[in-house]
């Protein structure tokens, strides 16, 4: 390895393990930058033990990323398809981002077996701090509410506008800190919105060690664009207060689409703002979502799962997420027959009177 790579390696320091990936298995973008005492991982290796018929269409390729000017991963520029009794290796470090792509075999008895590990060497100098910098939040900035007059009855199922229903929902929310409101939009409005998502412009967002999904930009003057304005209005904020008893002061909003291979990840340096999570699911069909497809939103605290919300046509989910509770969207695998679409929002909660007095 030293001769092939020109890298000086430590003697007596070697990691080795067997790896087994089943159908749908994958490993998301990461960099293998791990230190052990004065030594650090310098070379990763993989000995492939797949069957001799394994091909590109079976998945499981090792994908190697190029890096942008900040040292963050951008795109996969090389793929190594597993081949029986072959050895693959690459240098590791702060800019060695890579992935194991999803296993897409048709026969679930076929699995991606390998022996993997790392050679260690002396610590390399870290990149300058500015090259590794990440935005403190990957969501759009909070924006104040739009105070233009908006009629809730134009958009919202009338059942959710009655005080009796609102009181019942508020009791549920206060008890569970979450609630899901099905058939939230007026049916005709929902049908228009879904049709317009197909003509929205898309932008692929990253970096892939944090997230991978499409941001949608609706056509101007469309019903979808107007819906986004309504969801940022004071009128909608008052409706949320009636449903949750929580007063909010501003919100962040993103229209997004998850296709095969898309996800979000939790990262120590990049955290979503805490507050009231408001997500409107925009599924094309009323197909019941299966957990095996991935694509659900998972809420966790101290590694324990608190809540899991699967995409559901025309449903609004409300979740109070405080400090210590994190969320992510699980990798959407190739078995999902449809994409996941939603309007994702976080509402900033107004400070209480006691908090204002302390300030």
Coordinates of C-alpha atoms in Angstrom, one line a residue:
X1 CA 0.0 0.0 0.0
X2 CA 2.8 2.4 0.8
X3 CA 4.4 1.7 -2.6
X4 CA 1.1 2.1 -4.5
X5 CA 0.0 5.3 -2.8
X6 CA 3.2 6.9 -1.6
X7 CA 1.7 7.2 1.9
X8 CA 3.7 6.2 5.0
X9 CA 1.7 3.9 7.2
X10 CA 2.0 2.9 10.8
X11 CA 2.9 -0.6 11.7
X12 CA 0.7 -2.6 14.1
X13 CA -2.4 -0.4 13.4
X14 CA -5.0 -2.0 11.2
X15 CA -8.8 -2.2 11.3
X16 CA -10.7 -5.0 9.6
X17 CA -14.3 -6.1 9.5
X18 CA -16.8 -8.0 7.4
X19 CA -19.6 -6.0 5.8
X20 CA -23.0 -7.3 4.6
X21 CA -25.5 -5.2 2.6
X22 CA -28.9 -6.6 1.9
X23 CA -31.4 -5.3 -0.7
X24 CA -32.0 -1.6 -0.1
X25 CA -28.9 -1.3 2.0
X26 CA -26.6 1.7 1.6
X27 CA -24.2 4.0 3.3
X28 CA -24.6 7.7 3.0
X29 CA -21.9 10.3 2.3
X30 CA -19.1 10.5 4.9
X31 CA -15.4 11.0 5.1
X32 CA -13.9 8.2 7.3
X33 CA -11.8 10.9 9.1
X34 CA -11.2 9.0 12.4
X35 CA -8.2 9.4 14.7
X36 CA -6.9 6.8 17.1
X37 CA -4.3 8.3 19.5
X38 CA -1.6 9.9 17.4
X39 CA -2.6 7.9 14.3
X40 CA -5.4 8.7 11.8
X41 CA -7.0 6.6 9.1
X42 CA -5.0 7.1 5.9
X43 CA -6.1 4.4 3.5
X44 CA -9.5 2.6 3.3
X45 CA -9.7 -0.8 1.5
X46 CA -12.5 -3.1 0.4
X47 CA -12.1 -6.7 -0.7
X48 CA -15.3 -7.6 -2.6
X49 CA -16.9 -11.0 -2.0
X50 CA -20.0 -10.6 -4.1
X51 CA -21.1 -13.3 -6.5
X52 CA -19.4 -13.5 -9.9
X53 CA -22.6 -12.2 -11.7
X54 CA -22.7 -8.9 -9.8
X55 CA -23.1 -6.0 -12.2
X56 CA -23.7 -2.2 -12.1
X57 CA -27.5 -2.7 -12.1
X58 CA -27.3 -4.6 -8.8
X59 CA -26.1 -1.4 -7.1
X60 CA -23.7 -1.2 -4.2
X61 CA -21.1 0.8 -6.0
X62 CA -18.5 2.8 -4.1
X63 CA -19.0 6.4 -5.1
X64 CA -16.2 8.9 -4.6
X65 CA -17.1 12.6 -4.4
X66 CA -15.3 15.7 -5.6
X67 CA -15.1 18.6 -3.2
X68 CA -16.0 22.3 -3.6
X69 CA -13.8 25.3 -2.6
X70 CA -14.8 24.9 1.1
X71 CA -13.8 21.2 1.2
X72 CA -17.4 20.0 1.2
X73 CA -18.6 17.1 -1.0
X74 CA -20.4 18.1 -4.2
X75 CA -20.8 15.3 -6.8
X76 CA -19.9 11.7 -7.3
X77 CA -17.1 11.7 -9.9
X78 CA -16.1 8.0 -9.8
X79 CA -17.9 4.8 -9.2
X80 CA -16.4 1.4 -8.4
X81 CA -18.8 -1.5 -9.1
X82 CA -18.2 -4.5 -6.8
X83 CA -16.5 -7.4 -8.5
X84 CA -15.8 -10.8 -7.0
X85 CA -12.3 -11.2 -5.4
X86 CA -11.2 -7.7 -6.3
X87 CA -9.6 -5.1 -4.1
X88 CA -10.5 -1.4 -4.0
X89 CA -8.8 1.3 -1.9
X90 CA -8.5 5.1 -1.6
X91 CA -6.9 7.7 0.6
X92 CA -9.0 9.0 3.5
X93 CA -9.1 12.3 5.4
X94 CA -11.1 15.5 5.6
X95 CA -11.8 15.6 1.9
X96 CA -12.3 11.9 1.1
X97 CA -16.1 11.9 1.0
X98 CA -17.6 8.7 -0.3
X99 CA -20.8 6.6 -0.3
X100 CA -22.0 3.0 -0.8
X101 CA -24.9 3.3 -3.2
X102 CA -28.1 1.5 -2.7
X103 CA -28.3 -2.3 -3.3
X104 CA -30.9 -2.7 -6.0
X105 CA -30.8 -6.5 -6.6
X106 CA -34.1 -8.1 -7.7
X107 CA -33.4 -11.3 -5.8
X108 CA -33.1 -10.5 -2.0
X109 CA -31.0 -13.6 -1.4
X110 CA -28.1 -11.9 -3.3
X111 CA -26.1 -9.7 -0.9
X112 CA -23.1 -7.4 -1.1
X113 CA -20.4 -9.1 1.1
X114 CA -17.0 -7.5 1.6
X115 CA -14.0 -7.3 4.0
X116 CA -13.2 -3.7 4.7
X117 CA -10.8 -1.8 6.9
X118 CA -8.3 1.0 7.2
X119 CA -4.6 1.5 7.4
X120 CA -3.3 4.2 9.8
X121 CA -0.7 6.8 9.5
X122 CA 0.5 10.1 10.9
X123 CA -2.0 12.9 11.4
X124 CA -2.3 15.2 8.5
X125 CA -2.6 19.0 9.0
X126 CA -6.3 20.1 9.2
X127 CA -7.8 22.3 6.6
X128 CA -8.1 26.0 7.4
X129 CA -11.3 26.6 9.5
X130 CA -12.9 28.8 6.8
X131 CA -12.6 26.0 4.3
X132 CA -14.6 23.7 6.5
X133 CA -17.3 26.3 7.4
X134 CA -20.9 25.3 7.2
X135 CA -24.0 27.5 7.4
X136 CA -25.5 27.3 10.9
X137 CA -28.8 26.3 9.2
X138 CA -29.6 24.9 5.8
X139 CA -33.2 26.1 5.9
X140 CA -34.1 29.5 4.5
X141 CA -34.0 32.4 6.9
X142 CA -37.0 33.2 9.1
X143 CA -39.4 35.8 7.5
X144 CA -42.1 37.9 9.2
X145 CA -45.7 37.0 8.4
X146 CA -47.5 38.6 5.5
X147 CA -50.2 40.8 6.9
X148 CA -52.3 41.0 3.8
X149 CA -55.9 39.9 4.3
X150 CA -56.3 36.2 3.5
X151 CA -59.5 34.2 3.7
X152 CA -58.8 30.9 5.4
X153 CA -62.0 29.4 4.1
X154 CA -60.7 29.6 0.6
X155 CA -57.9 27.2 1.4
X156 CA -58.7 25.1 4.5
X157 CA -61.2 22.3 5.0
X158 CA -64.1 23.9 6.8
X159 CA -64.1 21.2 9.5
X160 CA -60.8 22.7 10.8
X161 CA -62.3 26.2 11.0
X162 CA -65.0 25.4 13.6
X163 CA -64.2 26.3 17.2
X164 CA -65.4 22.9 18.4
X165 CA -63.0 21.0 16.2
X166 CA -60.2 23.5 17.0
X167 CA -60.7 22.9 20.8
X168 CA -60.6 19.1 20.3
X169 CA -57.4 19.3 18.2
X170 CA -55.8 21.7 20.7
X171 CA -56.4 19.2 23.5
X172 CA -54.8 16.5 21.5
X173 CA -51.8 18.7 20.7
X174 CA -51.3 19.8 24.3
X175 CA -51.4 16.1 25.4
X176 CA -49.0 14.7 22.7
X177 CA -47.1 17.8 21.3
X178 CA -48.0 16.7 17.8
X179 CA -51.1 16.2 15.7
X180 CA -51.8 15.2 12.1
X181 CA -54.7 16.9 10.2
X182 CA -55.9 14.8 7.3
X183 CA -57.6 16.3 4.2
X184 CA -56.4 19.7 5.3
X185 CA -56.8 21.7 2.1
X186 CA -60.1 22.1 0.2
X187 CA -60.2 19.3 -2.4
X188 CA -60.3 21.5 -5.5
X189 CA -57.4 23.6 -4.2
X190 CA -55.4 20.5 -3.4
X191 CA -55.9 19.1 -6.9
X192 CA -54.7 22.4 -8.5
X193 CA -51.6 22.5 -6.2
X194 CA -50.6 18.9 -7.0
X195 CA -50.9 19.5 -10.8
X196 CA -48.7 22.6 -10.5
X197 CA -45.9 20.9 -8.7
X198 CA -45.1 19.0 -12.0
X199 CA -44.3 22.3 -13.7
X200 CA -42.2 23.8 -10.9
X201 CA -38.6 24.5 -11.4
X202 CA -36.2 22.3 -9.4
X203 CA -32.8 22.9 -7.8
X204 CA -30.8 20.0 -6.3
X205 CA -29.7 20.9 -2.8
X206 CA -26.7 19.6 -0.8
X207 CA -24.0 19.2 0.4
X208 CA -24.6 15.4 0.4
X209 CA -23.2 14.8 3.8
X210 CA -26.1 16.9 5.1
X211 CA -28.9 16.6 2.7
X212 CA -30.0 15.6 -0.8
X213 CA -33.3 16.7 -2.2
X214 CA -34.9 19.1 -4.7
X215 CA -36.2 22.5 -3.9
X216 CA -39.2 23.5 -6.0
X217 CA -40.0 27.0 -7.3
X218 CA -43.6 27.3 -8.3
X219 CA -44.8 29.0 -11.5
X220 CA -45.6 32.7 -10.8
X221 CA -49.2 33.6 -10.3
X222 CA -50.1 29.9 -9.7
X223 CA -52.3 28.5 -7.0
X224 CA -49.2 26.8 -5.6
X225 CA -47.4 30.1 -5.3
X226 CA -50.5 31.7 -3.6
X227 CA -50.7 28.8 -1.2
X228 CA -47.1 29.4 -0.1
X229 CA -48.1 33.1 0.6
X230 CA -51.1 32.0 2.6
X231 CA -49.0 29.7 4.8
X232 CA -46.8 32.6 5.7
X233 CA -49.7 34.9 6.5
X234 CA -50.9 36.2 9.9
X235 CA -54.2 34.5 9.2
X236 CA -52.6 31.1 9.0
X237 CA -50.5 31.9 12.2
X238 CA -53.8 32.7 14.0
X239 CA -55.3 29.4 12.8
X240 CA -52.2 27.6 14.2
X241 CA -52.6 29.3 17.5
X242 CA -56.2 28.1 17.7
X243 CA -55.1 24.6 16.9
X244 CA -52.1 24.4 19.2
X245 CA -52.4 27.3 21.7
X246 CA -48.9 28.5 20.5
X247 CA -48.3 32.1 19.3
X248 CA -45.7 32.4 16.6
X249 CA -43.9 35.4 15.3
X250 CA -42.2 34.4 12.0
X251 CA -41.5 31.3 9.9
X252 CA -39.1 29.6 7.5
X253 CA -40.5 27.8 4.5
X254 CA -39.3 25.4 1.8
X255 CA -41.2 23.6 -1.0
X256 CA -39.2 20.3 -1.5
X257 CA -39.3 17.0 -3.3
X258 CA -37.5 13.8 -2.3
X259 CA -36.8 11.3 -5.1
X260 CA -35.0 8.0 -5.0
X261 CA -31.7 8.4 -3.1
X262 CA -32.8 11.7 -1.3
X263 CA -32.6 12.3 2.4
X264 CA -31.6 14.7 5.2
X265 CA -29.0 14.0 7.9
X266 CA -28.4 15.3 11.4
X267 CA -25.1 17.2 11.8
X268 CA -23.5 18.6 15.0
X269 CA -22.6 21.9 13.2
X270 CA -25.8 22.4 11.3
X271 CA -29.1 22.2 13.2
X272 CA -32.6 23.3 12.2
X273 CA -34.1 26.1 14.3
X274 CA -36.4 24.8 17.0
X275 CA -40.0 25.7 17.1
X276 CA -43.3 24.5 15.7
X277 CA -42.8 22.2 12.7
X278 CA -45.5 22.6 10.2
X279 CA -45.4 20.2 7.2
X280 CA -48.0 19.9 4.4
X281 CA -47.7 16.7 2.5
X282 CA -48.3 17.0 -1.2
X283 CA -48.5 13.4 -2.5
X284 CA -49.8 12.8 -6.0
X285 CA -51.8 9.7 -4.9
X286 CA -53.5 8.5 -1.8
X287 CA -51.3 5.4 -1.9
X288 CA -50.6 4.2 1.7
X289 CA -47.0 4.8 2.4
X290 CA -45.0 1.8 3.4
X291 CA -42.2 2.0 6.0
X292 CA -39.9 -0.2 3.9
X293 CA -39.7 2.6 1.3
X294 CA -38.0 5.1 3.7
X295 CA -38.9 8.7 3.2
X296 CA -40.6 9.2 6.6
X297 CA -39.7 12.1 9.0
X298 CA -38.1 10.7 12.2
X299 CA -38.0 12.7 15.5
X300 CA -35.3 11.6 17.9
X301 CA -33.9 12.6 21.3
X302 CA -30.8 10.9 22.9
X303 CA -30.9 8.3 20.1
X304 CA -34.5 7.3 21.0
X305 CA -37.2 7.7 18.4
X306 CA -40.0 9.8 19.6
X307 CA -42.2 10.1 16.5
X308 CA -42.3 8.9 12.9
X309 CA -44.5 10.7 10.3
X310 CA -45.0 9.1 6.9
X311 CA -46.0 11.0 3.8
X312 CA -49.8 11.1 3.4
X313 CA -51.8 12.9 0.7
X314 CA -53.2 16.3 1.8
X315 CA -52.2 16.0 5.5
X316 CA -50.8 18.7 7.7
X317 CA -48.5 17.6 10.6
X318 CA -47.9 19.9 13.5
X319 CA -45.0 19.0 15.9
X320 CA -43.6 21.0 18.8
X321 CA -39.8 20.4 18.5
X322 CA -37.8 21.9 21.4
X323 CA -34.1 21.8 22.2
X324 CA -32.8 18.3 22.3
X325 CA -35.2 16.9 19.8
X326 CA -33.8 16.5 16.3
X327 CA -35.4 15.3 13.1
X328 CA -34.3 13.8 9.7
X329 CA -36.0 12.4 6.6
X330 CA -34.9 8.8 6.0
X331 CA -33.3 7.8 2.7
X332 CA -35.9 7.2 0.1
X333 CA -35.0 3.9 -1.5
X334 CA -35.7 2.4 -5.0
X335 CA -38.7 0.4 -3.8
X336 CA -40.8 3.6 -3.3
X337 CA -43.1 3.9 -6.3
X338 CA -43.6 7.7 -5.9
X339 CA -41.6 10.7 -4.8
X340 CA -42.2 12.5 -1.5
X341 CA -43.4 16.2 -1.8
X342 CA -44.1 18.7 1.0
X343 CA -44.1 22.3 2.1
X344 CA -41.8 22.2 5.1
X345 CA -42.0 25.1 7.6
X346 CA -40.7 25.9 11.1
X347 CA -42.6 28.6 13.0
X348 CA -40.6 30.6 15.6
X349 CA -42.5 30.6 18.9
X350 CA -43.3 34.0 20.6
X351 CA -41.5 34.4 24.0
X352 CA -43.6 34.0 27.0
X353 CA -44.3 37.0 29.4
X354 CA -41.8 35.6 31.9
X355 CA -39.1 35.3 29.2
X356 CA -39.8 38.9 28.1
X357 CA -39.5 40.1 31.7
X358 CA -36.1 38.3 32.1
X359 CA -34.9 40.1 28.9

